[in-house]
Coordinates of C-alpha atoms and ligand atoms in Angstrom, one line a residue:
M7 CA 19.0 -15.2 -5.4
I8 CA 17.2 -12.4 -7.1
L9 CA 16.9 -9.2 -5.2
L10 CA 13.5 -7.7 -5.9
D11 CA 14.4 -4.0 -6.0
G12 CA 11.3 -2.1 -5.2
R13 CA 13.1 1.2 -5.6
K14 CA 13.9 0.5 -9.2
V15 CA 10.3 -0.6 -9.9
A16 CA 9.0 2.6 -8.2
D17 CA 11.4 4.8 -10.2
D18 CA 10.2 3.2 -13.3
L19 CA 6.5 3.8 -12.4
K20 CA 7.1 7.4 -11.3
A21 CA 8.8 8.2 -14.6
K22 CA 5.7 7.0 -16.4
L23 CA 3.4 8.9 -14.0
A24 CA 5.3 12.1 -14.6
L25 CA 4.3 11.8 -18.3
D26 CA 0.7 11.0 -17.3
V27 CA 0.7 14.3 -15.2
V28 CA 1.8 16.3 -18.2
E29 CA -0.9 14.7 -20.3
F30 CA -3.6 15.4 -17.7
E31 CA -2.5 19.0 -17.4
K32 CA -2.7 19.5 -21.1
A33 CA -6.3 18.1 -21.1
Y34 CA -7.6 19.7 -18.0
H35 CA -5.4 22.8 -17.4
R36 CA -4.6 21.8 -13.8
K37 CA -2.5 19.1 -12.0
P38 CA -3.9 16.0 -10.4
C39 CA -3.9 16.8 -6.7
L40 CA -3.6 14.7 -3.5
K41 CA -4.4 16.0 0.0
V42 CA -3.1 14.1 3.0
I43 CA -4.6 14.6 6.4
I44 CA -2.5 13.7 9.4
V45 CA -3.9 13.9 12.9
G46 CA -1.3 14.7 15.5
N47 CA 2.5 14.5 15.0
D48 CA 3.6 10.9 15.4
P49 CA 7.2 11.0 14.1
A50 CA 7.0 7.9 11.9
S51 CA 3.7 9.1 10.4
M52 CA 5.1 12.5 9.8
V53 CA 8.0 10.9 7.8
Y54 CA 5.6 8.9 5.7
V55 CA 3.4 11.9 5.0
K56 CA 6.4 14.0 4.0
S57 CA 7.7 11.3 1.7
K58 CA 4.3 11.2 0.0
H59 CA 4.2 14.9 -0.4
M60 CA 7.8 15.0 -1.9
A61 CA 7.0 12.1 -4.3
C62 CA 3.9 14.1 -5.6
Q63 CA 6.1 17.1 -6.2
K64 CA 8.7 14.9 -8.0
V65 CA 6.2 13.7 -10.6
G66 CA 4.7 17.2 -10.9
M67 CA 1.4 16.6 -9.0
G68 CA -0.2 19.0 -6.7
S69 CA -0.1 18.0 -3.0
E70 CA -0.8 19.4 0.4
I71 CA -0.4 18.0 4.0
I72 CA -3.2 19.0 6.3
N73 CA -1.9 18.6 9.8
L74 CA -4.7 18.5 12.4
D75 CA -4.2 18.7 16.1
S76 CA -4.1 15.3 17.9
N77 CA -7.2 16.5 19.9
V78 CA -9.3 17.2 16.9
T79 CA -12.9 16.2 17.3
Q80 CA -14.5 13.6 15.1
A81 CA -16.9 16.2 13.7
N82 CA -14.1 18.6 12.8
L83 CA -12.1 15.8 11.1
E84 CA -15.1 14.7 9.1
N85 CA -15.8 18.3 8.2
E86 CA -12.3 18.7 6.9
I87 CA -12.8 15.5 4.7
Q88 CA -16.1 16.8 3.5
K89 CA -14.5 20.1 2.4
L90 CA -12.0 18.0 0.3
N91 CA -14.8 15.8 -1.1
N92 CA -16.5 19.0 -2.3
D93 CA -13.4 20.6 -3.8
N94 CA -13.4 20.0 -7.5
N95 CA -9.6 20.5 -7.6
V96 CA -8.9 17.7 -5.2
D97 CA -8.6 14.3 -6.8
G98 CA -7.2 12.1 -4.0
I99 CA -7.8 12.1 -0.2
L100 CA -5.7 10.1 2.3
V101 CA -6.1 10.0 6.0
Q102 CA -2.7 8.9 7.4
L103 CA -3.1 5.8 9.7
P104 CA -3.1 5.2 12.6
V105 CA -5.5 7.9 13.9
P106 CA -5.7 8.6 17.6
K107 CA -7.8 6.3 19.8
H108 CA -10.7 8.8 20.2
I109 CA -11.3 8.9 16.5
D110 CA -13.8 6.5 15.0
L111 CA -11.9 5.2 11.9
T112 CA -15.0 3.5 10.4
A113 CA -16.8 6.8 10.4
V114 CA -13.7 8.5 8.9
L115 CA -13.5 5.9 6.1
K116 CA -17.2 6.3 5.4
T117 CA -16.8 10.0 5.0
I118 CA -14.1 9.8 2.3
D119 CA -15.8 10.0 -1.1
P120 CA -14.8 6.7 -2.8
K121 CA -14.3 8.7 -6.0
K122 CA -11.3 10.3 -4.2
D123 CA -10.2 7.3 -2.2
A124 CA -6.5 7.5 -3.1
D125 CA -5.6 4.7 -0.6
G126 CA -8.3 2.4 -1.8
L127 CA -9.3 1.6 1.7
T128 CA -12.9 2.8 1.9
F129 CA -15.6 0.0 2.3
L130 CA -16.9 0.7 -1.3
S131 CA -13.3 0.3 -2.7
A132 CA -12.9 -2.9 -0.8
G133 CA -16.2 -4.2 -2.2
Y134 CA -15.1 -3.2 -5.7
L135 CA -11.8 -5.0 -5.2
W136 CA -13.5 -8.3 -4.2
S137 CA -16.1 -7.9 -7.0
D138 CA -13.5 -7.4 -9.8
F139 CA -15.0 -4.0 -10.5
E140 CA -12.5 -1.5 -12.1
H141 CA -11.4 1.0 -9.4
V142 CA -8.2 1.9 -7.5
Q143 CA -6.5 -0.8 -5.5
P144 CA -5.0 -0.5 -2.0
C145 CA -1.4 0.9 -2.5
T146 CA 0.7 -1.6 -0.6
P147 CA -0.7 -4.8 -2.1
S148 CA -0.9 -3.1 -5.5
G149 CA 2.9 -2.3 -5.2
V150 CA 3.7 -5.9 -4.3
I151 CA 1.9 -7.2 -7.5
K152 CA 3.8 -4.6 -9.6
I153 CA 7.2 -5.8 -8.1
L154 CA 6.3 -9.4 -8.9
D155 CA 5.2 -8.5 -12.4
F156 CA 8.3 -6.4 -13.0
Y157 CA 10.5 -9.4 -12.2
N158 CA 8.3 -11.8 -14.2
I159 CA 7.5 -13.9 -11.2
P160 CA 4.7 -16.3 -12.3
L161 CA 1.5 -16.2 -10.3
K162 CA -1.0 -18.0 -12.5
G163 CA -1.7 -21.4 -11.0
K164 CA 1.0 -20.9 -8.3
R165 CA 0.5 -21.3 -4.6
A166 CA 0.7 -18.0 -2.7
V167 CA 0.6 -17.6 1.1
V168 CA -0.2 -14.2 2.6
I169 CA 0.9 -13.9 6.3
G170 CA -1.4 -11.3 7.8
R171 CA -5.1 -10.5 7.4
S172 CA -5.3 -6.8 8.0
Q173 CA -7.7 -4.5 6.1
I174 CA -4.7 -2.5 4.7
V175 CA -2.4 -5.3 3.6
G176 CA -3.3 -9.0 4.2
K177 CA -6.9 -9.1 2.9
P178 CA -6.5 -6.9 -0.2
M179 CA -3.2 -8.7 -1.0
A180 CA -5.0 -12.0 -1.1
A181 CA -7.7 -10.4 -3.4
L182 CA -5.0 -9.2 -5.8
L183 CA -3.1 -12.5 -5.9
L184 CA -6.5 -14.2 -6.6
K185 CA -7.0 -11.8 -9.5
K186 CA -3.7 -13.0 -10.8
N187 CA -5.0 -16.6 -10.7
A188 CA -2.8 -17.7 -7.8
T189 CA -4.1 -20.3 -5.3
V190 CA -4.2 -18.2 -2.2
T191 CA -3.9 -19.0 1.5
I192 CA -4.3 -16.4 4.2
A193 CA -2.3 -17.2 7.3
H194 CA -2.7 -15.2 10.5
S195 CA -2.0 -15.1 14.2
G196 CA -4.5 -18.0 14.7
T197 CA -2.9 -20.2 12.1
E198 CA -1.4 -23.5 13.4
N199 CA 1.9 -24.8 12.1
L200 CA 2.7 -21.9 9.9
R201 CA 5.9 -23.5 8.7
H202 CA 3.9 -26.3 7.2
V203 CA 1.4 -23.9 5.6
V204 CA 4.2 -22.0 3.9
Q205 CA 6.3 -24.9 2.9
D206 CA 4.8 -25.7 -0.5
A207 CA 4.0 -22.2 -1.6
E208 CA 5.9 -20.5 -4.5
V209 CA 5.2 -17.0 -3.3
V210 CA 5.1 -15.8 0.4
V211 CA 4.0 -12.3 1.2
V212 CA 4.9 -11.5 4.8
A213 CA 2.8 -8.8 6.6
A214 CA 2.7 -9.9 10.2
G215 CA 4.1 -6.7 11.6
K216 CA 6.7 -8.6 13.8
M217 CA 10.2 -7.3 13.5
S218 CA 12.7 -10.0 12.3
F219 CA 10.3 -12.7 13.3
F220 CA 10.7 -15.0 10.2
G221 CA 14.0 -16.8 9.9
S222 CA 15.4 -19.3 7.4
E223 CA 13.5 -22.2 9.1
Y224 CA 10.3 -21.0 7.3
F225 CA 11.7 -20.9 3.8
N226 CA 13.3 -22.9 1.0
K227 CA 14.9 -22.5 -2.4
N228 CA 11.5 -22.4 -4.2
H229 CA 10.2 -19.4 -2.3
V230 CA 9.8 -15.9 -3.6
V231 CA 9.5 -13.8 -0.5
V232 CA 7.9 -10.3 -0.3
D233 CA 8.5 -8.6 3.1
V234 CA 5.9 -5.9 3.7
G235 CA 6.9 -5.4 7.4
I236 CA 8.7 -2.2 8.3
H237 CA 10.4 -1.6 11.6
K238 CA 13.1 0.5 13.2
D239 CA 15.4 -1.3 15.7
L240 CA 16.9 0.3 18.8
N241 CA 19.7 1.8 16.8
G242 CA 17.3 3.3 14.3
K243 CA 18.1 0.7 11.6
L244 CA 15.2 -0.2 9.3
G245 CA 14.2 -3.8 8.8
G246 CA 11.3 -6.1 8.0
D247 CA 9.4 -9.0 9.4
V248 CA 11.9 -11.3 7.7
K249 CA 15.5 -11.9 8.8
F250 CA 16.9 -10.7 5.5
D251 CA 20.5 -11.9 5.9
E252 CA 19.7 -15.5 6.6
V253 CA 16.6 -15.8 4.5
S254 CA 18.1 -14.3 1.4
A255 CA 20.7 -17.0 1.5
V256 CA 18.1 -19.8 1.0
V257 CA 15.3 -18.4 -1.1
K258 CA 14.8 -17.9 -4.9
A259 CA 14.0 -14.2 -4.6
I260 CA 13.3 -11.6 -1.9
T261 CA 12.5 -7.9 -1.4
P262 CA 14.8 -5.9 0.9
V263 CA 13.7 -3.6 3.7
P264 CA 14.2 -0.7 3.1
G265 CA 14.1 -0.5 -0.7
G266 CA 11.3 -3.1 -1.3
V267 CA 7.6 -2.6 -0.8
G268 CA 7.8 0.8 0.9
P269 CA 8.8 2.9 -2.2
M270 CA 6.1 1.0 -4.2
T271 CA 3.4 2.0 -1.8
I272 CA 4.1 5.6 -2.4
A273 CA 4.3 5.2 -6.2
C274 CA 1.0 3.4 -6.2
L275 CA -0.6 6.2 -4.2
L276 CA 0.4 8.7 -6.9
E277 CA -0.9 6.3 -9.6
N278 CA -4.2 5.9 -7.8
T279 CA -4.6 9.7 -7.5
I280 CA -3.9 10.2 -11.2
K281 CA -6.3 7.4 -12.1
L282 CA -9.1 8.9 -9.9
A283 CA -8.5 12.3 -11.4
R284 CA -8.9 10.9 -14.9
M285 CA -12.0 8.9 -14.0
R286 CA -13.7 11.9 -12.3
M287 CA -12.8 14.4 -15.1
A288 CA -13.9 12.0 -17.8
K289 CA -17.3 11.9 -16.2
A290 CA -17.5 15.7 -15.5
Ligands
NAD571 P1 -1.5 -5.5 11.5 O1 -0.9 -5.5 12.8 O2 -2.8 -4.8 11.3 O3 -1.8 -7.0 11.0 C1 -0.8 -8.0 11.2 C2 -1.4 -9.3 10.8 O4 -0.4 -10.3 11.0 C3 -2.6 -9.7 11.6 O5 -3.7 -10.0 10.7 C4 -2.2 -10.9 12.4 O6 -3.2 -11.9 12.5 C5 -1.0 -11.4 11.6 N1 0.1 -12.0 12.5 C6 0.6 -11.4 13.5 N2 1.6 -12.2 14.0 C7 1.6 -13.4 13.3 C8 2.3 -14.6 13.3 N3 3.2 -14.8 14.2 N4 2.0 -15.5 12.4 C9 1.1 -15.3 11.5 N5 0.4 -14.2 11.4 C10 0.6 -13.2 12.3 O7 -0.4 -5.0 10.5 P2 -0.5 -4.4 9.0 O8 -1.1 -3.0 9.0 O9 -1.1 -5.4 8.1 O10 1.0 -4.2 8.7 C11 1.9 -5.3 8.7 C12 3.3 -4.8 8.5 O11 3.5 -4.2 7.3 C13 3.7 -3.8 9.6 O12 5.1 -4.0 9.9 C14 3.5 -2.4 8.9 O13 4.4 -1.4 9.4 C15 4.0 -2.8 7.5 N6 3.4 -2.0 6.5 C16 4.3 -1.6 5.5 C17 3.8 -0.8 4.5 C18 4.8 -0.4 3.4 O14 4.5 0.5 2.7 N7 6.0 -1.0 3.4 C19 2.5 -0.5 4.4 C20 1.6 -0.9 5.4 C21 2.1 -1.7 6.4

């Protein structure tokens, strides 16, 4: 079994990004800068946001966390985003999800300038993705592809199943696998006989958001499994959608949780910010 070590791939990418930052600074006399807006103080989201901030600092980028009150109005949140849209020294904007129920996420995503869409989740970015237009790609699926590439997992002509159809993971994951010339199936909560659907695939990306839901009965020795799920059990131990211990014993390759997709999501966020910075400055 090959362990697909996302931490190693992320460290590799971040080392390259640190050099890109130096080059950018030489050319434009400032650092690429990411601003992360978080509404409220959900503990898990706070941890994610801090990890992003620290990762930026590690590669030498500028970064700031903007913590808004959980009762912030839609207008004030959008106003905050507009300020960042108009700030020439800000290259990437990310609104940490989920946002509180009273916030209209569609309107929030529409407010973010696509030229600063570090997460690649605005509607224009999604359109670019499905139209094969050069732009940034959503961080988590982009990280999955980089892990598969790093370990030379063939995708061209292979069957890939994505379990999950969310805007953040499932759908863009399918688009990126398609870009790699895989034959892609999207499975979801309405899919019948999922075990049968998965059976003949070479690559299975699991993003169902169900803790330890998928056991060895779903997998076989031909499967490369990428577990996007991330959950904390009652003892605070992190795990994914896949039962790692039993599944790793039967498959060809698998990502662990933690240490799989998670670190790549952050590294790809930094990569996106630097890419957006370069694109914007080149046009300035
Ligand atoms: P989501 O809840 O928005 O979507 C889950 C999808 O899975 C849905 O489309 C649903 O149809 C499908 N699904 C649910 N149960 C299923 C089942 N039994 N069989 C088949 N399909 C099923 O979740 P999301 O935002 O896409 O996130 C998925 C998981 O990935 C979560 O655990 C989330 O925390 C994690 N995540 C991790 C990272 C990372 O960086 N590692 C980033 C984003 C999300």
